CSV table of C-alpha atoms in Angstrom, one decimal:
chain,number,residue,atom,x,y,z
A,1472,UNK,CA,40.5,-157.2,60.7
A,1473,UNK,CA,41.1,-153.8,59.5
A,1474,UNK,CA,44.4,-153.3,56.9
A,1475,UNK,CA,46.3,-151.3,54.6
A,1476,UNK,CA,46.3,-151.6,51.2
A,1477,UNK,CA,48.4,-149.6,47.8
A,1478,UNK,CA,49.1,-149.2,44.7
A,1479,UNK,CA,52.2,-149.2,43.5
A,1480,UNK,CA,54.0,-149.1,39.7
A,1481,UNK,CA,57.6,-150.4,40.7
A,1482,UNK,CA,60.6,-150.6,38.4
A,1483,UNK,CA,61.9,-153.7,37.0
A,1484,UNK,CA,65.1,-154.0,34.7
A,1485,UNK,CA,68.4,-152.2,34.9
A,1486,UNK,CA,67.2,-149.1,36.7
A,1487,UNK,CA,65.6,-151.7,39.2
A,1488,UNK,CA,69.2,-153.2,40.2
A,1489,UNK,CA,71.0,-150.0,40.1
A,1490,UNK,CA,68.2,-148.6,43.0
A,1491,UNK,CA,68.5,-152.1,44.4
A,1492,UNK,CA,72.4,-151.5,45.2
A,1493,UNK,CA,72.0,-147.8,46.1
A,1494,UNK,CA,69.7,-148.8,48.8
A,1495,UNK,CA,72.1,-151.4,50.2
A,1496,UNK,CA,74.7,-149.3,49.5
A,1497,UNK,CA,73.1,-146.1,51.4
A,1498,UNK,CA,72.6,-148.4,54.0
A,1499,UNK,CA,75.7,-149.7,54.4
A,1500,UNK,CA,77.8,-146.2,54.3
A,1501,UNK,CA,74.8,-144.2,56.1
A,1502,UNK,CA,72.4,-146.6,58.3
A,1503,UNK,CA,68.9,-147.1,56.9
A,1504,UNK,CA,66.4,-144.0,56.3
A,1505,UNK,CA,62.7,-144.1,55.8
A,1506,UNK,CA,62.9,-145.4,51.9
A,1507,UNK,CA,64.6,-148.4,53.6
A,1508,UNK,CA,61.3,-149.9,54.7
A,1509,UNK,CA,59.6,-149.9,51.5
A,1510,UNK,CA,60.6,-151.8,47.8
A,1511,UNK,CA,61.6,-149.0,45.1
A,1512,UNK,CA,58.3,-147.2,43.5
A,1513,UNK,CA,56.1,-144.6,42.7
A,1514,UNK,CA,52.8,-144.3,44.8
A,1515,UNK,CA,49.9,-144.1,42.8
A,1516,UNK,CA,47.8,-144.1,45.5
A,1517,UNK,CA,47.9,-143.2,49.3
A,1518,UNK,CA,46.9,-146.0,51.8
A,1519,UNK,CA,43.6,-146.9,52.2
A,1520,UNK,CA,41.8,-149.3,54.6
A,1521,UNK,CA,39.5,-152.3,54.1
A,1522,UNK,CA,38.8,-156.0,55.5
A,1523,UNK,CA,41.7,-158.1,54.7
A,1524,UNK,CA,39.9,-159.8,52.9
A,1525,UNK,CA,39.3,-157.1,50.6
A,1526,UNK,CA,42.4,-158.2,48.9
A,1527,UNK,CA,40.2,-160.7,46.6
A,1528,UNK,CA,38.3,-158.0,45.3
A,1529,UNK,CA,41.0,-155.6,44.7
A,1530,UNK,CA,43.8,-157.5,42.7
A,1531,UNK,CA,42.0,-158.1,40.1
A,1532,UNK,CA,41.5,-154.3,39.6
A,1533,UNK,CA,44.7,-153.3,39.4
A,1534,UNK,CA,45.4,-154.3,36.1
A,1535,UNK,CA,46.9,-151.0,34.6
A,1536,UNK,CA,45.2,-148.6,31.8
A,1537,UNK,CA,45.9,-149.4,28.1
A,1538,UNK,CA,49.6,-150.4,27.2
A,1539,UNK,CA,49.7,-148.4,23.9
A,1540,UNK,CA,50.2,-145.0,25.7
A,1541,UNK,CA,52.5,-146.3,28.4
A,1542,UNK,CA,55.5,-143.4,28.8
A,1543,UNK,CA,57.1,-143.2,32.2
A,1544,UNK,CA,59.1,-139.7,31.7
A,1545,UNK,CA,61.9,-139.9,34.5
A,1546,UNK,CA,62.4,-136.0,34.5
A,1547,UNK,CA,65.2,-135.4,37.2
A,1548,UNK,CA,66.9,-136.5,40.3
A,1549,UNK,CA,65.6,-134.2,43.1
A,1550,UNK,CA,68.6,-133.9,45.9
A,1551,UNK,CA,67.0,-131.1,48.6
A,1552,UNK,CA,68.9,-131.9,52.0
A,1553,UNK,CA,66.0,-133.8,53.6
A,1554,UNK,CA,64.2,-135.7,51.0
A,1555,UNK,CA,66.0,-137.8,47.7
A,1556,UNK,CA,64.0,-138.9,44.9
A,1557,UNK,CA,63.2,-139.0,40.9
A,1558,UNK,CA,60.7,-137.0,39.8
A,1559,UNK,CA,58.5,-138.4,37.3
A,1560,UNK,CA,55.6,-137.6,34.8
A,1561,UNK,CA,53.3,-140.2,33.1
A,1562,UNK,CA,49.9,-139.2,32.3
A,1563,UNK,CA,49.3,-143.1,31.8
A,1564,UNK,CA,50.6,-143.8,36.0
A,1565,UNK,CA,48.3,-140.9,36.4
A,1566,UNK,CA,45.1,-142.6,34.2
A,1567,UNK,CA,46.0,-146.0,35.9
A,1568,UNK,CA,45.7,-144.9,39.4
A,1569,UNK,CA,42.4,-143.0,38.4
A,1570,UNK,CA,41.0,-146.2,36.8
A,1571,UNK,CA,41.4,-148.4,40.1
A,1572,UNK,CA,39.9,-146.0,42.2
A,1573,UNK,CA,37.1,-145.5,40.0
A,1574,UNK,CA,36.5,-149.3,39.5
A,1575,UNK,CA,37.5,-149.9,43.7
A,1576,UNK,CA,34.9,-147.8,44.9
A,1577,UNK,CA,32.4,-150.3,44.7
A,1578,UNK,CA,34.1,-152.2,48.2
A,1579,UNK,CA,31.4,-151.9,51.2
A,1580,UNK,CA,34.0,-152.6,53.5
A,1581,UNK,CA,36.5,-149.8,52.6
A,1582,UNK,CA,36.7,-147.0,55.6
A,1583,UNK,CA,38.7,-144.3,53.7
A,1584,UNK,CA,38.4,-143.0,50.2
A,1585,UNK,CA,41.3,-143.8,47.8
A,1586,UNK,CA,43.4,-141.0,47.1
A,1587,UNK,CA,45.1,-141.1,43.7
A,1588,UNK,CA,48.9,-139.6,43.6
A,1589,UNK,CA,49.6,-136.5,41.9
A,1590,UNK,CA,53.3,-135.7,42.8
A,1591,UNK,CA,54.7,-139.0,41.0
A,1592,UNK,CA,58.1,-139.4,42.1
A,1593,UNK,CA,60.2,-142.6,43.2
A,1594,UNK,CA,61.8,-141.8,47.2
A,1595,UNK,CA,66.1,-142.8,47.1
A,1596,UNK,CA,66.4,-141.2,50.8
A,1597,UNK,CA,64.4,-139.7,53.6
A,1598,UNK,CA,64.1,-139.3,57.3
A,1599,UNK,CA,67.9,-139.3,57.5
A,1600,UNK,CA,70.8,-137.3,59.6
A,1601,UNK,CA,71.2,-134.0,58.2
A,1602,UNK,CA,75.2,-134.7,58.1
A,1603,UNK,CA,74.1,-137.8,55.9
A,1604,UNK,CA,72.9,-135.1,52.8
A,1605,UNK,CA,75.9,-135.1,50.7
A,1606,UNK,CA,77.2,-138.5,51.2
A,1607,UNK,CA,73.7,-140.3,50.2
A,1608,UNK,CA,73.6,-137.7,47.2
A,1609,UNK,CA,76.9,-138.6,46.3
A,1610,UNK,CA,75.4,-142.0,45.9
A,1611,UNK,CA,72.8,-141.3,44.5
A,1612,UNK,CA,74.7,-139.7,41.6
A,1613,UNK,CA,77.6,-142.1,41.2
A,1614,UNK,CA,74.8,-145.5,41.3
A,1615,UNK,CA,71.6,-144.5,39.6
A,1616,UNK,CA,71.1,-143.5,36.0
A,1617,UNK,CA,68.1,-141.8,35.6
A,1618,UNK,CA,68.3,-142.8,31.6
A,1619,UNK,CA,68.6,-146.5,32.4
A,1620,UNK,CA,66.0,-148.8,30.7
A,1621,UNK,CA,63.8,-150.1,32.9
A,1622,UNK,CA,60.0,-151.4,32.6
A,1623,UNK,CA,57.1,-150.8,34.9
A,1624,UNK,CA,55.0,-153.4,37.1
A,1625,UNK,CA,51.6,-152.2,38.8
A,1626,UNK,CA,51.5,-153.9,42.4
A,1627,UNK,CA,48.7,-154.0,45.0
A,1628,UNK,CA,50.0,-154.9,48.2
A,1629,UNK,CA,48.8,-154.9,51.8
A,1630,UNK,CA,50.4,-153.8,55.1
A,1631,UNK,CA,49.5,-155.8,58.0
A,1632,UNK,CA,48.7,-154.4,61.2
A,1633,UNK,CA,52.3,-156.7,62.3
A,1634,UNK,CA,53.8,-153.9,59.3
A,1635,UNK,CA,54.6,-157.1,57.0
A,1636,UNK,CA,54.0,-156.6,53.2
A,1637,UNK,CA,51.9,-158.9,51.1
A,1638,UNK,CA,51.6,-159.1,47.6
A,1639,UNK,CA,49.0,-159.7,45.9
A,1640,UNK,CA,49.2,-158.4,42.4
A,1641,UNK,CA,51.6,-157.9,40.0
A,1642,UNK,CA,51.2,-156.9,36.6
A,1643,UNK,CA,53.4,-157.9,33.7
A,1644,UNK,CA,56.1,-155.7,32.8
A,1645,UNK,CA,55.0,-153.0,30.8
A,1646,UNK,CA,58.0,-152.5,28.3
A,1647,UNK,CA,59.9,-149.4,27.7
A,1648,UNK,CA,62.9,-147.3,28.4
A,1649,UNK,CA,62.2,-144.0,30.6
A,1650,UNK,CA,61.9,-140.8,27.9
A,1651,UNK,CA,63.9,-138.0,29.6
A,1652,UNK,CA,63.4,-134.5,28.7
């Protein structure tokens, strides 16, 4: 059976909770949006599609690049009235994402090519009610600290065809605060 599979690098630490009780907040005050269906992260690559039991060979590749060089540069909080996110810049996401598709291209089973994320950026909102703009920004502003510390996991995980996630790996937590310019 044919399935989706990702990689993500998801927050962990203080910046983790805070996006944590904006999203239940948001919901709460707003209704749920698209970012609702998804755990807090930056895409590092699109969706690609293999044998389920492609997992096996993937997790073990998506260990991420060397640690030493490990900057996650949160540069803003983008607020445009149909899409809420933070921008980000880290050459090492960007060396990370390029590494696992360069090692991953060895599946036979794969049916897509693995595209590797260029627009780093972490989705708060969208697919929501244009009247909902300013309220979720509001939010947004009030419950997430863009300078909060926070540490970085690398995940691979798989989207059924029933839409249920599955984890299957998880890096250890890369340590560091975010550097913003």
């Amino acid at each position: 059976m044919i399935t989706e599979f990702i990689l993500y690098a998801c927050p962990v630490g203080v910046l983790a909770d805070q996006l944590d009780a904006y999203l239940a907040a948001s919901t709460a005050r707003c209704g749920p949006n698209a970012a609702h269906q998804y755990v807090p992260h930056v895409s590092l690559t699109g969706f690609f599609h293999d044998d389920a039991g492609a997992a096996a060979f993937y997790a073990p590749l998506a260990e991420p690049a060397a640690h030493e060089h490990a900057s996650v540069v949160i540069e803003q909080m983008m607020l445009r009235g149909d899409f809420h996110a933070l921008l980000v810049s880290s050459p090492w996401l960007e060396r990370t994402a390029a590494a696992f598709a360069d090692v991953a291209g060895g599946s036979p089973t794969r049916i897509d090519d693995i595209r590797v994320k260029r627009d780093l950026h972490l989705s708060l909102a969208y697919g929501f009610p244009a009247d909902s703009h300013g309220e979720l920004a509001d939010l947004a502003v009030a419950m997430v600290d863009i300078a909060a510390p926070v540490q970085w996991q690398i995940r691979l995980y798989e989207r059924d065809v029933a839409a249920r996630w599955h984890l299957h790996h998880c890096s250890a937590a890369i340590s560091g605060s975010p550097r913003i310019r």
